[in-house]
Amino acid sequence: VQRRAKEVAQRQSTKRMLEDLGTEQYDNALEAVSRQIRELRVVLEQQEAKDREREWVAHQATGELDDNRLVDGVTGEKLIYRRRMEPDVPVGHQQKKPKRLAFVMDVSASMYRFNGEDG
C-alpha cells in the first residue's frame, strides 16, 4: 500500500512540474535540439526527392556498356548499352510505394525519469 501511495504521489508531483513548464523553458529545450530537427528535415526532403531521381534505362544504342548484356553483344546485338535518364512518368502518376512515416513519442510523466539518462 505504501509503495503504491509513493508511486501515485510521485506521478502527481511530476505532473505538476510538467504543467509548470513555461515558454522560456520550451524555447531552451527547442534550441537544444534544433540541430537534430534540421538534420531530420534534410533527411525527409531527400527521401521525397528520390521519387524524381534518374534511373538506369537499358537496351540503348549508346551509353555505358551494360554488364548484363555482354553475351548479347558478342552475338551481334546492338542494344547492349544503358544510360541514366529521367523515368517516363505519365501525367498524374503517383509513387508506386508511397512513404508513410509515423512518429510515436512518449511524453508522459512516466518517461520523465529517463531525462537524466539521455544526456
GROMACS .gro file of C-alpha atoms in nm:
model
  119
    1VAL     CA    1   0.000   0.000   0.000
    2GLN     CA    2   0.283   0.241   0.088
    3ARG     CA    3   0.466   0.165  -0.235
    4ARG     CA    4   0.152   0.235  -0.435
    5ALA     CA    5   0.096   0.561  -0.244
    6LYS     CA    6   0.455   0.667  -0.320
    7GLU     CA    7   0.407   0.596  -0.691
    8VAL     CA    8   0.085   0.799  -0.701
    9ALA     CA    9   0.248   1.086  -0.513
   10GLN     CA   10   0.550   1.081  -0.746
   11ARG     CA   11   0.325   1.085  -1.054
   12GLN     CA   12   0.130   1.378  -0.917
   13SER     CA   13   0.445   1.578  -0.841
   14THR     CA   14   0.588   1.503  -1.186
   15LYS     CA   15   0.259   1.605  -1.346
   16ARG     CA   16   0.264   1.936  -1.157
   17MET     CA   17   0.623   2.003  -1.262
   18LEU     CA   18   0.541   1.936  -1.627
   19GLU     CA   19   0.237   2.163  -1.614
   20ASP     CA   20   0.455   2.445  -1.475
   21LEU     CA   21   0.685   2.445  -1.779
   22GLY     CA   22   0.685   2.790  -1.934
   23THR     CA   23   0.760   2.916  -2.281
   24GLU     CA   24   1.113   3.009  -2.181
   25GLN     CA   25   1.189   2.651  -2.082
   26TYR     CA   26   1.025   2.527  -2.402
   27ASP     CA   27   1.239   2.764  -2.609
   28ASN     CA   28   1.552   2.641  -2.430
   29ALA     CA   29   1.455   2.279  -2.496
   30LEU     CA   30   1.379   2.358  -2.861
   31GLU     CA   31   1.713   2.533  -2.903
   32ALA     CA   32   1.892   2.230  -2.759
   33VAL     CA   33   1.751   2.001  -3.031
   34SER     CA   34   1.729   2.246  -3.322
   35ARG     CA   35   2.030   2.091  -3.500
   36GLN     CA   36   1.871   1.744  -3.488
   37ILE     CA   37   1.544   1.889  -3.618
   38ARG     CA   38   1.724   2.047  -3.915
   39GLU     CA   39   1.903   1.719  -3.990
   40LEU     CA   40   1.576   1.525  -3.982
   41ARG     CA   41   1.415   1.775  -4.219
   42VAL     CA   42   1.704   1.731  -4.464
   43VAL     CA   43   1.672   1.352  -4.449
   44LEU     CA   44   1.297   1.367  -4.510
   45GLU     CA   45   1.337   1.609  -4.803
   46GLN     CA   46   1.600   1.383  -4.961
   47GLN     CA   47   1.367   1.087  -4.928
   48GLU     CA   48   1.095   1.283  -5.107
   49ALA     CA   49   1.336   1.380  -5.385
   50LYS     CA   50   1.425   1.016  -5.458
   51ASP     CA   51   1.097   0.973  -5.644
   52ARG     CA   52   1.221   1.217  -5.909
   53GLU     CA   53   1.569   1.062  -5.929
   54ARG     CA   54   1.717   0.948  -6.259
   55GLU     CA   55   1.736   0.576  -6.323
   56TRP     CA   56   1.922   0.335  -6.550
   57VAL     CA   57   1.749   0.265  -6.881
   58ALA     CA   58   1.873  -0.048  -7.058
   59HIS     CA   59   1.861  -0.154  -7.425
   60GLN     CA   60   2.021   0.166  -7.558
   61ALA     CA   61   2.235   0.205  -7.875
   62THR     CA   62   2.480   0.436  -7.695
   63GLY     CA   63   2.588   0.491  -7.338
   64GLU     CA   64   2.764   0.281  -7.076
   65LEU     CA   65   2.819  -0.087  -7.153
   66ASP     CA   66   2.558  -0.296  -6.969
   67ASP     CA   67   2.739  -0.584  -6.798
   68ASN     CA   68   2.425  -0.796  -6.812
   69ARG     CA   69   2.420  -0.777  -7.195
   70LEU     CA   70   2.782  -0.879  -7.273
   71VAL     CA   71   2.686  -1.217  -7.421
   72ASP     CA   72   2.423  -1.046  -7.637
   73GLY     CA   73   2.693  -0.806  -7.765
   74VAL     CA   74   2.917  -1.097  -7.867
   75THR     CA   75   2.629  -1.249  -8.066
   76GLY     CA   76   2.578  -0.924  -8.260
   77GLU     CA   77   2.309  -0.742  -8.062
   78LYS     CA   78   2.337  -0.364  -8.099
   79LEU     CA   79   2.133  -0.250  -7.798
   80ILE     CA   80   2.378  -0.350  -7.524
   81TYR     CA   81   2.424  -0.013  -7.355
   82ARG     CA   82   2.246   0.163  -7.073
   83ARG     CA   83   2.205   0.531  -6.983
   84ARG     CA   84   2.090   0.735  -6.684
   85MET     CA   85   1.766   0.910  -6.776
   86GLU     CA   86   1.464   1.067  -6.619
   87PRO     CA   87   1.198   0.798  -6.588
   88ASP     CA   88   0.895   0.829  -6.814
   89VAL     CA   89   0.621   0.930  -6.572
   90PRO     CA   90   0.265   0.956  -6.701
   91VAL     CA   91   0.069   1.267  -6.607
   92GLY     CA   92  -0.091   1.222  -6.267
   93HIS     CA   93   0.144   0.939  -6.173
   94GLN     CA   94   0.189   0.876  -5.805
   95GLN     CA   95   0.461   0.685  -5.627
   96LYS     CA   96   0.435   0.309  -5.652
   97LYS     CA   97   0.506   0.274  -5.284
   98PRO     CA   98   0.422   0.598  -5.106
   99LYS     CA   99   0.627   0.670  -4.798
  100ARG     CA  100   0.431   0.689  -4.479
  101LEU     CA  101   0.611   0.791  -4.164
  102ALA     CA  102   0.462   0.773  -3.821
  103PHE     CA  103   0.635   0.925  -3.522
  104VAL     CA  104   0.542   0.797  -3.180
  105MET     CA  105   0.674   0.992  -2.887
  106ASP     CA  106   0.604   0.911  -2.527
  107VAL     CA  107   0.587   1.242  -2.344
  108SER     CA  108   0.403   1.102  -2.048
  109ALA     CA  109   0.519   1.167  -1.696
  110SER     CA  110   0.641   0.809  -1.668
  111MET     CA  111   0.915   0.890  -1.921
  112TYR     CA  112   1.025   1.198  -1.729
  113ARG     CA  113   1.257   0.990  -1.511
  114PHE     CA  114   1.471   0.897  -1.816
  115ASN     CA  115   1.574   1.258  -1.885
  116GLY     CA  116   1.885   1.223  -1.669
  117GLU     CA  117   1.994   0.910  -1.856
  118ASP     CA  118   1.950   1.058  -2.204
  119GLY     CA  119   2.224   1.310  -2.151
   0.00000   0.00000   0.00000
